[in-house]
Short mmCIF file of C-alpha atoms in Angstrom, two decimals:
data_model
loop_
_atom_site.label_atom_id
_atom_site.label_comp_id
_atom_site.label_asym_id
_atom_site.label_seq_id
_atom_site.Cartn_x
_atom_site.Cartn_y
_atom_site.Cartn_z
CA UNK A 1 -17.73 -12.44 -18.07
CA UNK A 2 -20.88 -13.41 -19.59
CA UNK A 3 -22.92 -10.97 -17.21
CA UNK A 4 -20.56 -8.26 -18.53
CA UNK A 5 -21.53 -8.97 -22.04
CA UNK A 6 -25.18 -8.51 -21.37
CA UNK A 7 -24.64 -5.03 -19.66
CA UNK A 8 -25.10 -2.86 -22.75
CA UNK A 9 -24.09 0.12 -20.84
CA UNK A 10 -20.75 -1.27 -20.02
CA UNK A 11 -20.17 -2.49 -23.46
CA UNK A 12 -21.01 0.95 -24.83
CA UNK A 13 -18.48 2.46 -22.42
CA UNK A 14 -15.87 0.00 -23.70
CA UNK A 15 -16.59 0.70 -27.32
CA UNK A 16 -16.18 4.39 -26.73
CA UNK A 17 -12.86 3.80 -24.78
CA UNK A 18 -11.75 1.77 -27.78
CA UNK A 19 -11.96 4.75 -29.97
CA UNK A 20 -10.22 7.35 -27.73
CA UNK A 21 -7.10 8.44 -29.34
CA UNK A 22 -3.85 8.04 -27.28
CA UNK A 23 -5.43 5.71 -24.82
CA UNK A 24 -3.66 2.52 -25.99
CA UNK A 25 -0.64 2.05 -28.29
CA UNK A 26 -1.63 2.79 -32.07
CA UNK A 27 -3.35 -0.13 -33.50
CA UNK A 28 -3.66 -2.11 -30.15
CA UNK A 29 -7.37 -2.65 -30.54
CA UNK A 30 -8.07 -1.19 -33.94
CA UNK A 31 -7.67 -4.38 -36.00
CA UNK A 32 -11.05 -5.87 -35.29
CA UNK A 33 -13.86 -6.27 -37.69
CA UNK A 34 -16.46 -4.57 -35.69
CA UNK A 35 -16.73 -2.45 -32.54
CA UNK A 36 -18.42 -5.41 -30.66
CA UNK A 37 -15.38 -7.52 -31.34
CA UNK A 38 -13.02 -4.79 -30.32
CA UNK A 39 -15.04 -4.32 -27.08
CA UNK A 40 -15.06 -8.09 -26.23
CA UNK A 41 -11.18 -7.92 -26.72
CA UNK A 42 -10.75 -4.96 -24.47
CA UNK A 43 -12.89 -6.66 -21.62
CA UNK A 44 -10.88 -9.75 -22.00
CA UNK A 45 -7.73 -7.71 -21.66
CA UNK A 46 -8.97 -6.07 -18.55
CA UNK A 47 -9.70 -9.51 -17.16
CA UNK A 48 -6.23 -10.77 -17.93
CA UNK A 49 -4.78 -7.69 -15.79
CA UNK A 50 -6.58 -9.01 -12.70
CA UNK A 51 -3.50 -10.92 -11.54
CA UNK A 52 -1.03 -8.06 -12.14
CA UNK A 53 -3.46 -5.76 -10.17
CA UNK A 54 -3.54 -8.34 -7.36
CA UNK A 55 0.17 -8.76 -7.17
CA UNK A 56 0.60 -4.90 -6.93
CA UNK A 57 -2.11 -4.65 -4.32
CA UNK A 58 -0.35 -7.51 -2.31
CA UNK A 59 2.81 -5.59 -2.63
CA UNK A 60 1.09 -2.24 -1.12
CA UNK A 61 -0.26 -4.26 1.71
CA UNK A 62 3.17 -5.71 2.53
CA UNK A 63 4.55 -2.21 2.53
CA UNK A 64 1.83 -0.95 4.71
CA UNK A 65 2.49 -3.80 7.14
CA UNK A 66 6.27 -2.98 7.14
CA UNK A 67 5.58 0.55 8.17
CA UNK A 68 5.10 1.53 11.82
CA UNK A 69 2.55 4.28 11.31
CA UNK A 70 0.13 5.57 8.79
CA UNK A 71 2.13 8.43 7.54
CA UNK A 72 5.26 6.36 7.23
CA UNK A 73 3.06 3.69 5.39
CA UNK A 74 1.98 6.25 2.97
CA UNK A 75 5.44 7.75 2.37
CA UNK A 76 6.94 4.13 2.02
CA UNK A 77 4.44 3.18 -0.66
CA UNK A 78 4.91 6.48 -2.44
CA UNK A 79 8.76 6.23 -2.41
CA UNK A 80 8.78 2.60 -3.39
CA UNK A 81 6.24 2.98 -6.25
CA UNK A 82 8.01 5.81 -7.62
CA UNK A 83 11.33 4.17 -7.50
CA UNK A 84 10.22 0.93 -9.02
CA UNK A 85 8.24 2.81 -11.68
CA UNK A 86 11.28 4.84 -12.73
CA UNK A 87 13.54 1.79 -12.77
CA UNK A 88 10.85 -0.29 -14.57
CA UNK A 89 10.50 2.13 -17.46
CA UNK A 90 7.13 3.70 -16.50
CA UNK A 91 8.48 7.24 -16.84
CA UNK A 92 11.47 6.57 -19.31
CA UNK A 93 11.93 4.12 -21.99
CA UNK A 94 13.87 1.27 -20.68
CA UNK A 95 16.58 1.53 -23.49
CA UNK A 96 17.33 5.05 -21.92
CA UNK A 97 18.95 3.11 -18.99
CA UNK A 98 22.21 1.21 -18.71
CA UNK A 99 22.06 -2.52 -19.34
CA UNK A 100 22.40 -3.23 -15.54
CA UNK A 101 19.32 -0.99 -14.70
CA UNK A 102 17.25 -2.49 -17.37
CA UNK A 103 18.00 -5.86 -16.02
CA UNK A 104 17.18 -4.76 -12.52
CA UNK A 105 13.88 -3.10 -13.69
CA UNK A 106 12.84 -6.05 -15.60
CA UNK A 107 12.75 -8.20 -12.36
CA UNK A 108 11.09 -5.81 -10.20
CA UNK A 109 7.42 -6.17 -9.46
CA UNK A 110 6.36 -3.34 -11.58
CA UNK A 111 8.64 -4.48 -14.46
CA UNK A 112 7.11 -7.87 -14.47
CA UNK A 113 3.62 -6.36 -14.47
CA UNK A 114 4.47 -4.13 -17.51
CA UNK A 115 5.82 -7.00 -19.40
CA UNK A 116 2.76 -9.09 -18.53
CA UNK A 117 0.40 -6.34 -19.49
CA UNK A 118 2.55 -5.86 -22.79
CA UNK A 119 2.13 -9.60 -23.56
CA UNK A 120 -1.38 -9.58 -23.01
CA UNK A 121 -2.08 -6.49 -25.14
CA UNK A 122 -0.04 -7.90 -27.91
CA UNK A 123 -1.72 -11.32 -27.67
CA UNK A 124 1.53 -13.06 -27.12
CA UNK A 125 1.95 -16.00 -24.74
CA UNK A 126 2.45 -14.59 -21.12
CA UNK A 127 3.17 -17.59 -19.17
CA UNK A 128 6.64 -16.68 -18.05
CA UNK A 129 5.42 -13.22 -16.92
CA UNK A 130 2.28 -14.85 -15.10
CA UNK A 131 4.62 -17.27 -13.32
CA UNK A 132 6.58 -14.42 -12.12
CA UNK A 133 3.35 -12.61 -11.03
CA UNK A 134 2.12 -15.62 -9.23
CA UNK A 135 5.45 -15.97 -7.47
CA UNK A 136 5.53 -12.31 -6.33
CA UNK A 137 1.88 -12.50 -5.12
CA UNK A 138 2.53 -15.56 -3.07
CA UNK A 139 5.63 -14.02 -1.62
CA UNK A 140 3.97 -10.68 -0.75
CA UNK A 141 0.89 -12.06 0.78
CA UNK A 142 2.92 -14.68 2.70
CA UNK A 143 5.08 -11.88 4.14
CA UNK A 144 2.28 -9.48 4.81
CA UNK A 145 0.43 -12.28 6.85
CA UNK A 146 3.58 -13.06 8.78
CA UNK A 147 4.27 -9.26 9.43
CA UNK A 148 0.62 -8.99 10.65
CA UNK A 149 0.92 -11.93 12.95
CA UNK A 150 4.12 -10.76 14.41
CA UNK A 151 2.74 -7.20 15.01
CA UNK A 152 -0.49 -8.46 16.71
CA UNK A 153 1.56 -10.64 19.13
CA UNK A 154 3.64 -7.89 20.67
#
């Protein structure tokens, strides 16, 4: 993180990204006294997103291991990603769906990652969501390793 702060080119890009309209929810990174403070907060936000990105990457790895071929793996990843994104509120607001679908979408990996990102962006405690991400990450990696071992034995 300290090396990142010293790289003036990267910090300048983050400062520019903070000013792009529509990139983040209104007011998300605009309450800082200076652009440097906003850039530091945005960089910290990106660092906090690493566990969610790792969890989603582990999920994609598991889906690839479950598929029997390259094309079926790509299709499985696309279909699962679209379905979970739809049910988790990526395409429509969660209050658009019935309560049962809202509950299901909230416990799916994408839903947990979205709640985690929302809590990180809002500066709220994110320990419950972080525990869900750690649980999913561990489960996905463990299942992917077992699938790989099973497939290489036969």
